[in-house]
Structures are given as structure tokens and as C-alpha cells.
Coordinates of C-alpha atoms in Angstrom, one line a residue:
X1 CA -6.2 16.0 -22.0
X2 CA -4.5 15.3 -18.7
X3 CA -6.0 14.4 -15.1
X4 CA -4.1 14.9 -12.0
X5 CA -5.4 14.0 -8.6
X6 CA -3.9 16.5 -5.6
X7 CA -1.5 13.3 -4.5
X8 CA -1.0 11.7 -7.7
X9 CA 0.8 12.5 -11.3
X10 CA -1.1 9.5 -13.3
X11 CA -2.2 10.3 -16.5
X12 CA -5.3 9.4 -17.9
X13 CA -5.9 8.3 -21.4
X14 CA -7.9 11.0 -23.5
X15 CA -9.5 7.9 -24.6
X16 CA -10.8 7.4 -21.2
X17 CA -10.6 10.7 -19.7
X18 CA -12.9 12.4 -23.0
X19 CA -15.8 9.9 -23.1
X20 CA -19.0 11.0 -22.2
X21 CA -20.2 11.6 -18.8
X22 CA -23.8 9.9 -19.3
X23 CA -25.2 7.6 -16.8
X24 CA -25.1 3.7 -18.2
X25 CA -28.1 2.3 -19.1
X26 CA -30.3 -0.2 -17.6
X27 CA -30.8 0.7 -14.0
X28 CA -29.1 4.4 -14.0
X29 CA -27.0 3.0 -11.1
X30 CA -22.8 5.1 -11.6
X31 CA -20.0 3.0 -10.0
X32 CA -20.0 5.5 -7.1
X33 CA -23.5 4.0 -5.6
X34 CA -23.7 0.6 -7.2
X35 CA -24.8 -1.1 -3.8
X36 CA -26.9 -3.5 -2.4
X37 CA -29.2 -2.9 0.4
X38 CA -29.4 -6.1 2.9
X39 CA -33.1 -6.4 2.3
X40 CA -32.7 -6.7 -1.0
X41 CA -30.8 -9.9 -1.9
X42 CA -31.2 -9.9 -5.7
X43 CA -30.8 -6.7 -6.9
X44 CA -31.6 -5.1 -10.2
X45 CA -28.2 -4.6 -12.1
X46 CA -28.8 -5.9 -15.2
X47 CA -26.9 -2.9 -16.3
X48 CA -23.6 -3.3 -14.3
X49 CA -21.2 -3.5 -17.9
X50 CA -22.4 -0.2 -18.4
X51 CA -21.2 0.8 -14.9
X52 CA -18.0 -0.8 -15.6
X53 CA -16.6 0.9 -18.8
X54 CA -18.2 4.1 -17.7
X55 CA -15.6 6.9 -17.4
X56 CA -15.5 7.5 -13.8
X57 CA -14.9 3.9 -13.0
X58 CA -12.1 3.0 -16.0
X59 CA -10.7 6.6 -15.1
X60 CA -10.5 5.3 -11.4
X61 CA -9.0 1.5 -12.7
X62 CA -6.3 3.1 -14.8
X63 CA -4.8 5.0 -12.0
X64 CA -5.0 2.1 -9.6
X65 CA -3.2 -0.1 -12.1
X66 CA -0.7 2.5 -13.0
X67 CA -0.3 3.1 -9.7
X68 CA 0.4 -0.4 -8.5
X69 CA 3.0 -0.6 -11.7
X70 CA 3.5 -4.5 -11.7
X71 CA 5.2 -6.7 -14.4
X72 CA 4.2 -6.7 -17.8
X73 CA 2.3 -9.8 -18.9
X74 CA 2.4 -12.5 -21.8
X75 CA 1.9 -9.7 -24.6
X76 CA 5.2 -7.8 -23.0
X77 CA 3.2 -4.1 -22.7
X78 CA 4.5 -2.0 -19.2
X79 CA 2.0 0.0 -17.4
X80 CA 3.8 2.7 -18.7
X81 CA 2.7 2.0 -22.2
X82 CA -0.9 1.3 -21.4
X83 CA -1.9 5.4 -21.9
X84 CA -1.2 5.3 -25.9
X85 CA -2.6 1.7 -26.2
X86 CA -6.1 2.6 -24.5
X87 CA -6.0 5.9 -26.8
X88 CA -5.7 4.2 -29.9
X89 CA -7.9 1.1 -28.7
X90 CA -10.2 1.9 -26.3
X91 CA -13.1 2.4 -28.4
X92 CA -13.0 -1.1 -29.8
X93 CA -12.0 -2.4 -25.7
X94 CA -15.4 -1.0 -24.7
X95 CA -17.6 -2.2 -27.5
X96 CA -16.2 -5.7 -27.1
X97 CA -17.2 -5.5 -23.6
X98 CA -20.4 -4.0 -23.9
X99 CA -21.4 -6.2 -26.7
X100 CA -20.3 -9.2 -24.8
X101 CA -17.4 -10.0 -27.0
X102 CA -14.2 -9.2 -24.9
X103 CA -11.9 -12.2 -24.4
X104 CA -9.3 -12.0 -21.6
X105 CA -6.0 -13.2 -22.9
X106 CA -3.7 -15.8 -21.2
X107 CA -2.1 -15.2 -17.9
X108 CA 1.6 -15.8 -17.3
X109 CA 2.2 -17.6 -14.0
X110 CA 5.7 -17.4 -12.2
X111 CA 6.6 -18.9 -8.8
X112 CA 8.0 -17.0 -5.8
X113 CA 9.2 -18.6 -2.8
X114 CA 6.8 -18.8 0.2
X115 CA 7.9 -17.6 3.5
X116 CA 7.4 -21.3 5.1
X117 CA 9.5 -23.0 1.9
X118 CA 7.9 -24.1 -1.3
X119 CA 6.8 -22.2 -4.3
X120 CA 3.7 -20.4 -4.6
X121 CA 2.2 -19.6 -8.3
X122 CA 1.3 -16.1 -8.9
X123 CA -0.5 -15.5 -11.9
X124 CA 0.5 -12.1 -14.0
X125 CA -2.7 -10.7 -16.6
X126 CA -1.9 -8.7 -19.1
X127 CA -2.2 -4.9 -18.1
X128 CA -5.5 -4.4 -20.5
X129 CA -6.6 -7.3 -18.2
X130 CA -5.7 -5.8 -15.2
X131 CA -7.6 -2.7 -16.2
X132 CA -10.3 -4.1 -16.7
X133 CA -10.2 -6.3 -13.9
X134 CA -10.1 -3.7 -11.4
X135 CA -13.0 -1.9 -13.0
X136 CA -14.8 -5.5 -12.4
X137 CA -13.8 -5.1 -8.8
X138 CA -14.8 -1.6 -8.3
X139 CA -18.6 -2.0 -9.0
X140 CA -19.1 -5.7 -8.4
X141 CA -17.5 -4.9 -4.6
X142 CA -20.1 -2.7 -3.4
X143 CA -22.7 -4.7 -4.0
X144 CA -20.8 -8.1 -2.3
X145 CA -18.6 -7.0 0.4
X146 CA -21.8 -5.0 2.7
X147 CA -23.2 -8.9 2.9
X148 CA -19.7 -10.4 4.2
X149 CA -19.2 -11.7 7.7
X150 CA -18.1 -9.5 10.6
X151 CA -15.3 -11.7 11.0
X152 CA -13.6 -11.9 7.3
X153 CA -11.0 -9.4 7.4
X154 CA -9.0 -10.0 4.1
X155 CA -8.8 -8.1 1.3
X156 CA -11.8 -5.3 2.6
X157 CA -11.6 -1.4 2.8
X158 CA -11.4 -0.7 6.2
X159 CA -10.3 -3.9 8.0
X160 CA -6.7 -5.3 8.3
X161 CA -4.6 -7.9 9.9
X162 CA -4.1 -6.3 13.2
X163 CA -7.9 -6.1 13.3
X164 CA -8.2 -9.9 12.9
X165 CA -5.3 -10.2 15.7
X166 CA -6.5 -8.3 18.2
X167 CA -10.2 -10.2 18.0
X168 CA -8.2 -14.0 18.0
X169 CA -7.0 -12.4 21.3
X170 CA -10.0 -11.2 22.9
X171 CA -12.0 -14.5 22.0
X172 CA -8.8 -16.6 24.0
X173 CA -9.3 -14.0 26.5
X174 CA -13.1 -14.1 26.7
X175 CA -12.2 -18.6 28.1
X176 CA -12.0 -19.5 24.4
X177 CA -8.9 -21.2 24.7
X178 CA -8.9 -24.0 22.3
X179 CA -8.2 -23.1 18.3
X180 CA -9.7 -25.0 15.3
X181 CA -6.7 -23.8 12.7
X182 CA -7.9 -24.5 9.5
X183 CA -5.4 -24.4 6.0
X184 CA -7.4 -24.9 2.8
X185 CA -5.3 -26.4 1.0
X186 CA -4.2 -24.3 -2.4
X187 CA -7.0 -23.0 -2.3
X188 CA -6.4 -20.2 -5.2
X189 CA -5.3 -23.2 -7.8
X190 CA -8.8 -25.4 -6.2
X191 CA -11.2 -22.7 -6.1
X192 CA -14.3 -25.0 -8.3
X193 CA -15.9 -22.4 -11.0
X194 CA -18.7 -24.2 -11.4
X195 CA -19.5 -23.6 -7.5
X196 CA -17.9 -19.9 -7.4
X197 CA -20.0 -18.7 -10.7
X198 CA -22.9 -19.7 -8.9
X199 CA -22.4 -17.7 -6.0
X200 CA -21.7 -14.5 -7.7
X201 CA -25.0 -14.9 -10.1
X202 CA -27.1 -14.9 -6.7
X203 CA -26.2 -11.3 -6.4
X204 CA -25.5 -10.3 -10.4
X205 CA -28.0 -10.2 -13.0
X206 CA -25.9 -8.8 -15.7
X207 CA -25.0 -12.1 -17.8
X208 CA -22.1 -10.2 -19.6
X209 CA -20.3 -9.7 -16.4
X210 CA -20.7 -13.2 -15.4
X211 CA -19.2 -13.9 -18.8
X212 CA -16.9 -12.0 -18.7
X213 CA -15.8 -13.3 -15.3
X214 CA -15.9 -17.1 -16.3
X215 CA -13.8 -15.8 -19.0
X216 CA -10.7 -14.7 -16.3
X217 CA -11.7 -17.9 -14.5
X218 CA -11.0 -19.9 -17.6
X219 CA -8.2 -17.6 -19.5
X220 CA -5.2 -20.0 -20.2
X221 CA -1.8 -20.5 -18.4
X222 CA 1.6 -19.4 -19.9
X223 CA 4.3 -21.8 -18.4
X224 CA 7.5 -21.4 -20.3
X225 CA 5.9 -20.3 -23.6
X226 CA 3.2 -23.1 -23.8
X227 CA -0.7 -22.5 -23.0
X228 CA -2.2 -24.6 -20.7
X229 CA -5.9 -24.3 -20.1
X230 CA -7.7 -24.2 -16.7
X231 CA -10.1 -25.6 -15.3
X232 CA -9.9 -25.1 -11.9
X233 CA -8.7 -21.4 -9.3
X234 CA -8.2 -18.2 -9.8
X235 CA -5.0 -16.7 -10.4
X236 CA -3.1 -15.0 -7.5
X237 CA -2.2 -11.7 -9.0
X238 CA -5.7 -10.8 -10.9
X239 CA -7.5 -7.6 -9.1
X240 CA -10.7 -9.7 -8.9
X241 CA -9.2 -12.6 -7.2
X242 CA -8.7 -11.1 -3.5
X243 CA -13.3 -10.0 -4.0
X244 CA -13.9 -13.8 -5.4
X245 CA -12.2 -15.5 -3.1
X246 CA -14.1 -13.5 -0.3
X247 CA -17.3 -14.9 -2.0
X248 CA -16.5 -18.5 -2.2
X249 CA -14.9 -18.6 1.7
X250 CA -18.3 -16.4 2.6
X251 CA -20.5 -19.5 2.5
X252 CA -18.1 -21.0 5.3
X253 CA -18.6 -18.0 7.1
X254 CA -22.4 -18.3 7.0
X255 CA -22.0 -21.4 8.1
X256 CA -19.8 -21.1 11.2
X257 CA -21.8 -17.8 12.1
X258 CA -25.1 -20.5 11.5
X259 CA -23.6 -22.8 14.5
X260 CA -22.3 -19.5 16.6
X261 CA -19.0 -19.5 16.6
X262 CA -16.9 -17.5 17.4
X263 CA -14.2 -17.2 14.2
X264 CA -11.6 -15.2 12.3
X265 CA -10.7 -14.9 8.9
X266 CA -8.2 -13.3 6.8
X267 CA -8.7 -14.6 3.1
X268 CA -8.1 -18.4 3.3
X269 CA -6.4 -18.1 7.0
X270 CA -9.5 -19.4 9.0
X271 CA -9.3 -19.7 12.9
X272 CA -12.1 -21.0 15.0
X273 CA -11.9 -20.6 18.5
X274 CA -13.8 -23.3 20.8
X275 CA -13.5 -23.9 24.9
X276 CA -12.1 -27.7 24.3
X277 CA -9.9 -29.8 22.7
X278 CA -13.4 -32.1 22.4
X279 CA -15.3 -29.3 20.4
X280 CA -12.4 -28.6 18.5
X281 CA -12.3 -31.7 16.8
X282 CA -15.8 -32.0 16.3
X283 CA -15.6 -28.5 14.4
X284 CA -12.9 -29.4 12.4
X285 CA -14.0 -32.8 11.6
X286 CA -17.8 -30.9 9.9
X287 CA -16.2 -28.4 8.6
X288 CA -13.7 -30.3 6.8
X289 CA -16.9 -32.4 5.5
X290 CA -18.7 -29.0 4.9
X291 CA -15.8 -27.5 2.9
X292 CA -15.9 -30.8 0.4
X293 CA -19.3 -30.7 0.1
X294 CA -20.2 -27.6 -0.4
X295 CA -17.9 -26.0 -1.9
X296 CA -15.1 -28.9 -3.3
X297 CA -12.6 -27.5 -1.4
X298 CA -9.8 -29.9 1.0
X299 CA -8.8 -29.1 4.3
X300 CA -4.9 -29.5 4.5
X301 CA -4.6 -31.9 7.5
X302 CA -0.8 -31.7 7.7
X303 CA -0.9 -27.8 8.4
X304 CA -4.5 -27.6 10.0
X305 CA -4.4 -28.3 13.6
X306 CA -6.7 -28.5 17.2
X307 CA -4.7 -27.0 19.5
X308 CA -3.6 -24.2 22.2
X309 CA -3.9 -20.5 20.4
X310 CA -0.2 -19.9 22.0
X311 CA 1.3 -22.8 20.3
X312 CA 0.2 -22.0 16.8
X313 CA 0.6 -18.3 14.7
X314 CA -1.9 -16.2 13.2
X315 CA -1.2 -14.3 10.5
X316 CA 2.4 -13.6 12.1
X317 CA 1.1 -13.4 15.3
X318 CA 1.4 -16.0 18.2
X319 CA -0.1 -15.2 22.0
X320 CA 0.8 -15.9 25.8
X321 CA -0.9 -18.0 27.6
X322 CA -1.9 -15.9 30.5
X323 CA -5.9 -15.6 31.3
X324 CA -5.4 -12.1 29.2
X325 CA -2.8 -13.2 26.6
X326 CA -0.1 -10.9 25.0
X327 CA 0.7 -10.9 21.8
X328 CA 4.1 -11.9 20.7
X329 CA 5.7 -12.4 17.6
X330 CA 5.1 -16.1 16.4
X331 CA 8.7 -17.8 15.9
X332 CA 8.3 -18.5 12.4
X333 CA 8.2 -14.6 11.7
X334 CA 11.3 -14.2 13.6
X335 CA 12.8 -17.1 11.5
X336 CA 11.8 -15.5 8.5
X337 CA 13.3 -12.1 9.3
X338 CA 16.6 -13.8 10.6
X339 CA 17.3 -15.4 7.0
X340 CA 16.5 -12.1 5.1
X341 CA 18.9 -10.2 7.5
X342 CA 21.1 -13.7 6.2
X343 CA 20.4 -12.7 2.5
X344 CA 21.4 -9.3 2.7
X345 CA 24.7 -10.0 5.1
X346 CA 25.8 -12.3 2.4
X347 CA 25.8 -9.9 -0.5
X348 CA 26.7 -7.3 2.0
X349 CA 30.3 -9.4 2.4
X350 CA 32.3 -6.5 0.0
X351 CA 30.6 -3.9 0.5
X352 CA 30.5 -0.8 2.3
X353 CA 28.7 -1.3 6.0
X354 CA 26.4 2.0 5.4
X355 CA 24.9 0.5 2.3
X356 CA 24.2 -2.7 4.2
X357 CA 22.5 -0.9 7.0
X358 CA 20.6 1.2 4.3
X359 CA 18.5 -1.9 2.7
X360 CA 18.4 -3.6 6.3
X361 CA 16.8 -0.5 7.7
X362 CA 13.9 -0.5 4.8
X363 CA 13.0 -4.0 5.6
X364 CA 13.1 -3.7 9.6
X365 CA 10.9 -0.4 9.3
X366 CA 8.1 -2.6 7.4
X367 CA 8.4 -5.7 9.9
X368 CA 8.2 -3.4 12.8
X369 CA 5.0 -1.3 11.6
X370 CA 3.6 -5.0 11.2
X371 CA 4.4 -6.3 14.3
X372 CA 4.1 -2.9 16.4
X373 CA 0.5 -5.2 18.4
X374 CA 3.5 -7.4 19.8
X375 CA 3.3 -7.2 23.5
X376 CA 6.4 -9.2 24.7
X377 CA 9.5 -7.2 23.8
X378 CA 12.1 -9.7 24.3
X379 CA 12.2 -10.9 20.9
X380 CA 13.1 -7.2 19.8
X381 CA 16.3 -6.5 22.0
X382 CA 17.3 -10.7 21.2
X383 CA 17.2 -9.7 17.4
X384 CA 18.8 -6.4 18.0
X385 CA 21.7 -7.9 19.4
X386 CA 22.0 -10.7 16.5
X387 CA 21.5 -8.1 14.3
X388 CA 24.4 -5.7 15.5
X389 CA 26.4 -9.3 15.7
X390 CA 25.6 -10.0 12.2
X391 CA 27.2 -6.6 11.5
X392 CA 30.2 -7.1 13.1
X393 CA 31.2 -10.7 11.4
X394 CA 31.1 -8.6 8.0
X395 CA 33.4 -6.1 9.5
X396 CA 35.9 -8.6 10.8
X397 CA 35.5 -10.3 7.6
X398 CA 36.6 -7.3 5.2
X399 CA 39.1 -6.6 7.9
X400 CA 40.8 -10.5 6.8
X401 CA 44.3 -10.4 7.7
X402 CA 45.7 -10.1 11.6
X403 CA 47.3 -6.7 11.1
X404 CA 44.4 -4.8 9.7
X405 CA 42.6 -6.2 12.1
X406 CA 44.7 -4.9 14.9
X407 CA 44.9 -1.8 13.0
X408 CA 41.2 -1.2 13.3
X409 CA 40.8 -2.4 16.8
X410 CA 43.2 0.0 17.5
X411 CA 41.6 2.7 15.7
X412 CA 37.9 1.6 17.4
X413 CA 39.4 2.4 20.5
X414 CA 41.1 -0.6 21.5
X415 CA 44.4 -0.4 23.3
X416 CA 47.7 -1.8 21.0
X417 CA 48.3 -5.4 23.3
X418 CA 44.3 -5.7 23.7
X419 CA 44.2 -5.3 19.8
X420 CA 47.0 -7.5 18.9
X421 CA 45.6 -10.3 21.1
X422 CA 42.0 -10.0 19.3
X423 CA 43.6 -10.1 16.1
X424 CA 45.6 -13.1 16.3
X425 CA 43.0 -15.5 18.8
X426 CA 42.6 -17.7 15.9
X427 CA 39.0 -18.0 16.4
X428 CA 36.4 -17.8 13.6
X429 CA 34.5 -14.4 12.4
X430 CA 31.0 -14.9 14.4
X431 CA 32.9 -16.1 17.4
X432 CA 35.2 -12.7 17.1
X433 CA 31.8 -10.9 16.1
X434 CA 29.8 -11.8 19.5
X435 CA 33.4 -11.2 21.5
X436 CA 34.4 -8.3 23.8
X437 CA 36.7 -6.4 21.7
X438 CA 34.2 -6.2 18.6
X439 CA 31.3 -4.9 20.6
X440 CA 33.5 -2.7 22.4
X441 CA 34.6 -1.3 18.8
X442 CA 31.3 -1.5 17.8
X443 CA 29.1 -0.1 20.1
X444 CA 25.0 -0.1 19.8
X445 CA 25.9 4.1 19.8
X446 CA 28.1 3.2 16.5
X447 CA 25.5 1.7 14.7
X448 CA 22.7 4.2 15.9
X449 CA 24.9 6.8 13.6
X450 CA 25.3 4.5 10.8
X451 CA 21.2 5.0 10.8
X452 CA 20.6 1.2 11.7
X453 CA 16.9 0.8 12.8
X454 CA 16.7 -0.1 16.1
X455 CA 13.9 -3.1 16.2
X456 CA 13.6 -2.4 20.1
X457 CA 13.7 1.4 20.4
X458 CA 11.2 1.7 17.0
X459 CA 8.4 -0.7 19.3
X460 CA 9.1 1.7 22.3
X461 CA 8.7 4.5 20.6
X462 CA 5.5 3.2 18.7
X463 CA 4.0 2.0 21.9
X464 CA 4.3 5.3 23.6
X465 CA 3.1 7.5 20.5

């Protein structure tokens, strides 16, 4: 039997999709209203295994999973051959679980540049894994995430980035104009299991779940075809890690709410925002003892920092520093962007301009829907103009010898001793590419009708919508 939602074409296992439609057992509590009321801080769900595997719930997993696609794990199997797996194996999948038996196999970790430089370690489960990772998530996040802080806004339905942006910017406007910006330092590889399995038993009585989820905690490490076993974080990657790692970094918001402060966080990104340099090093002086304490976790001093909100970014994001800042793009973003537009130009070197133009456009149409909060514009029309520059040194480039250069030049527009001159100056591509006769040949008209995204005109027209 097949399944198809009105926006989706994922199929769902018969193995799945077939099994019965009873309540689980225990409390009688379906993954659609497993909660917990704020009065009620230890609820009764002493049944929640049988809210995981339940059909609803794995029916709602699988098409998240499939959906998301992904890389295949240590045991090689795609997403797209999870349907006949679960079909012929399901059955024996669910017993293990509900008879506390299900072992989580080992997670292969690669390493993917981070934006700032370095490598950060991503973590890849097996797709069974995944599955039923996400079905963890789906009933154990009703019952944690109605008890987080107001101001943690990573990795919950309904909140976002630009919602923690815009509230950094209204505490600096409200005279809090000091910053306490705190880096944990790797904290998914740190995260202590000892400390995080006692957080999530406050709130869940089922003690196959909190097996099971030791289990993840503890599955090994696949690094070049050799197991290594772990004691110690979560892998980035797992669909439970975002929902544990909001549990851990709750405490510090409990804390910091405890003291009134006024804070924002997105996952590990914590800012607190005081009215002096004085306070500011007070806070991050106890919290930094808090954090190792309490929880075992290190505050990275080399990135952490007291200091003006406009002189350090947020989640992309940097301020003005007028009594009602703007929000700007912070220059590491800009950075970033520049080398990507580098990447791409450099493979972009024989081929035709269009199909450069194509894969820059898909990236600028993401970094502009990120950054449409950005107040001062300037930064747009500067990397407009680098951009169309950028453009022009490939043309010149293919163009290579003085005559087809003139050639072109002459067929931009150009007149024959104007063209000639160009093509012989003897000057190097990006000093021809940011001269007179290349924009004149290439006008910001030209490259409208190649279909490159204008990062300027895209804000404007976002702003005015």
C-alpha cells in the first residue's frame, strides 16, 4: 500500500504504513498530544516506546528522513532503499525496540570545512538510525521544548535566526550596549552524558528510551574503517542532536533567566547583553565557572569576548552603533560570500558565462533571503560591483590574445582605436576587468539579461514587499 501527502510523493513502507492503528500502551498518550503541562514537571510516560514505533509517528519519521535524503551511512544503504529494508525488517526493528533490545550501530564521521577555517566533524547514522532517531525526536520534543527559555531560538518549530537578530537589536537599543559573547568550545564533541542523561530523565520515565538514547550517545565512531568508541558529544548530524543539545544549554538558560538577564541563544551561540564593560566581565567570568561546574562544559576564551554588540557578529549579523542600531551584514559573512563567488569564478575559467551566472545566482538568492533584516545597503551595491568585476576578468581571460580581444570590444560596442588600445594596454585581467572599456562592454543591463541576481535590487525589492 502507498501513502501520498497532497505536497509530497514519499512512499511509505507497507511495513509501516499496515500496522495497526491501536493507541500504545501505558498511558494511552499518541505522538500527536504527547505533552507536558508546565505544572506538571514529571509526567507519566512510562509508555513513550510505544508512542515512538507507533504508526503515525514512524509513518511521519520515514517521510522526514526520506525527505531530507542525506548520505548513506557505515552499512552503505541510501534513503532510497530504506522502503524494502523496513518491509522485510520492520517487524523484528520494533520488537527490538519495544523489548529494549535495539542497538544503534556505529556512526561514520566526516569533516567539512567551517566557514571561519578549520574542520568541523559531522557525524552520519545509518538511515535505520536516522529513522528512528527522528521518531525519538518527534514525541520526546513535545514534552521538552514547551519548558525552554523564551530566548533559545535554535533548532525550535516556530522560532528562527532572524528572530534571535532582531531581539540582540532591541536589547542594544533598549541602553544594553555591552555584549557578553560566549563560544562553548566544541561543544557537540564535549557534551558530558553522564550530565545530559540526567537532564532528560527529569522529564522521561520510560527507561527504554533513556536506553535507547545512551545508546546514540555511546554508538561508536567510524574514522577511515576503524571503530572508535565514545565517550563524550553527540554527533552533529543525528536528528536528536539539535532537541539534546537544547536540553543541556537549557540549564544555562535557567540560570541567566535566574539572575535577569537579558540573553539570546541560538543552539551553542549564546549572547548576553549587559550596560558595562564592568558587568560584562563579571557575567562572563560566573558563567564560565557555571558552565564547568555544572555542566563540564569550557568556555572558549580565544573566540568569547566582552565587548561593543557593533564590533562582534551574531549569527551573521553585526549592528550600528546608533542609539537605535541597524543591522548590517557582519564582515565575516561578506568574506565568506566573496571566496565562494572565488570558488565558482575559478572553475568558471572555461566555461560558458551563462552557466557561471546560473550556480552564482542559486547561492546569492539563499544569502540574500538570509540577510534580507540588513539595514545598511552599502555592502549590497559594493559586492554588486565586485561581483559584475569578477565576471568581467573571466571574460577577458577566455578572450587571451590582443586580437580577440579587440575583436570583442569591438563587437561590445567599442569603437576600432578605443578597442585596439584596450587590447594591447599590457595590463593584467582584474586591472582590465574594473577598467572603462570592460564595463562599458559589460554593462550592469548586460548582466541583468544573463539572469545574474542582483544582491542590491533583490534587498530593495524584499524591503518594499
Amino acid at each position: 500500500m502507498t501513502k501520498q501527502t497532497q505536497n509530497s510523493r514519499v512512499e511509505i513502507p507497507d511495513s509501516i504504513a499496515g500496522g495497526s492503528g491501536r493507541k500504545p500502551r501505558g498511558t494511552g498518550v499518541g505522538v500527536s498530544n504527547v505533552t507536558a503541562r508546565r505544572e506538571d514537571k514529571c509526567p507519566d510516560n512510562e509508555g513513550l516506546m510505544e508512542a515512538v514505533v507507533e504508526r503515525g509517528n514512524m509513518t511521519a519519521a520515514y517521510k522526514r528522513v526520506v525527505g531530507n535524503k542525506g548520505s548513506a551511512g557505515v552499512d552503505g544503504m541510501s534513503v532510497e532503499e530504506l522502503k524494502p529494508y523496513l518491509n522485510e525488517h520492520w517487524g523484528r526493528i520494533k520488537k527490538e525496540l519495544l523489548e529494549d533490545r535495539y542497538i544503534p550501530q556505529s556512526v561514520l564521521e566526516v569533516e567539512i570545512p567551517k566557514p571561519e577555517g578549520g574542520m568541523r566533524k559531522l557525524g552520519i547514522p545509518v538511515v535505520v538510525d536516522r529513522l528512528i532517531g527522528q521518531g525519538l525526536h518527534q514525541v520526546l520534543e513535545p514534552i521538552f521544548d514547551p519548558e525552554f527559555s523564551e530566548s533559545s531560538y535554535g533548532f525550535r518549530r516556530g522560532r528562527s535566526a532572524h528572530q534571535a537578530v532582531e531581539q540582540a537589536r532591541e536589547y542594544v537599543a533598549e541602553g544594553y550596549r555591552w555584549v557578553v559573547d560566549m563560544d562553548i568550545e566544541r561543544f557537540f564533541d564535549r557534551v558530558n552524558h553522564d550530565v545530559l542523561m540526567a537532564l532528560v530523565a527529569r522529564r522521561v520515565k520510560d527507561k527504554r528510551i533513556l536506553r535507547l538514547i545512551r545508546r546514540y550517545l555511546q554508538a561508536g565512531i567510524m574514522i577511515g574503517g576503524l571503530r572508535t568508541a565514545r565517550a563524550e558529544g553527540t554527533p552533529q548530524g543525528s536528528p536528536l542532536s539539535p532537541l539534546l543539545s537544547n536540553i543541556m544549554l537549557d540549564e544555562l538558560d535557567r540560570e541567566l533567566e535566574r539572575r535577569d538577564h537579558k540573553f539570546v541563544r541560538y543552539a551553542d551561540d549564546s549572547n548576553i547583553y549587559v550596560k558595562s564593560r564592568r558587568a560584562g566581565e563579571r557575567v562572563m567570568e560566573s558563567i564560565t565557572v557555571f558552565l564547568a561546574r555544572r555542566l563540564r562544559l569550557k568556555v572558549n576564551a580565544s573566540k568569547s569576548a566582552v565587548e561593543r554588540p557593533w564590533k562582534r557578529k551574531f549569527l551573521g549579523y553585526s549592528m550600528s552603533s546608533e542609539k537605535r542600531p541597524r543591522l548590517r551584514v557582519a564582515k565575516q559573512s561578506v568574506k565568506r560570500l566573496k571566496q565562494k563567488v572565488r570558488d565558482i569564478c575559478r572553475r568558471g575559467r572555461g566555461r560558458n558565462i551563462i552557466k557561471v551566472i546560473e550556480e552564482l545566482s542559486i547561492v546569492f538568492k539563499g544569502w540574500v533571503l538570509y540577510f534580507k533584516l540588513a539595514e545598511v545597503k552599502n555592502v549590497f551595491d559594493e559586492l554588486d560591483q565586485w561581483i559584475r568585476r569578477k565576471l568581467r576578468c573571466i571574460k577577458w581571460r577566455q578572450w587571451k590574445r590582443p586580437y580577440t580581444r579587440a575583436k570583442n570590444l569591438m563587437r561590445r560596442g567599442l569603437d576600432e582605436a578605443r578597442a585596439w588600445k584596450s587590447a594591447t594596454n599590457g595590463r593584467g585581467p582584474w586591472w582590465n576587468a574594473g577598467a572603462s572599456h570592460m564595463n562599458l562592454a559589460f554593462r550592469k543591463s548586460d548582466f541583468d539579461r544573463m539572469g545574474l541576481v542582483s544582491l542590491l535590487d533583490t534587498i530593495l525589492v524584499i524591503r518594499n514587499s
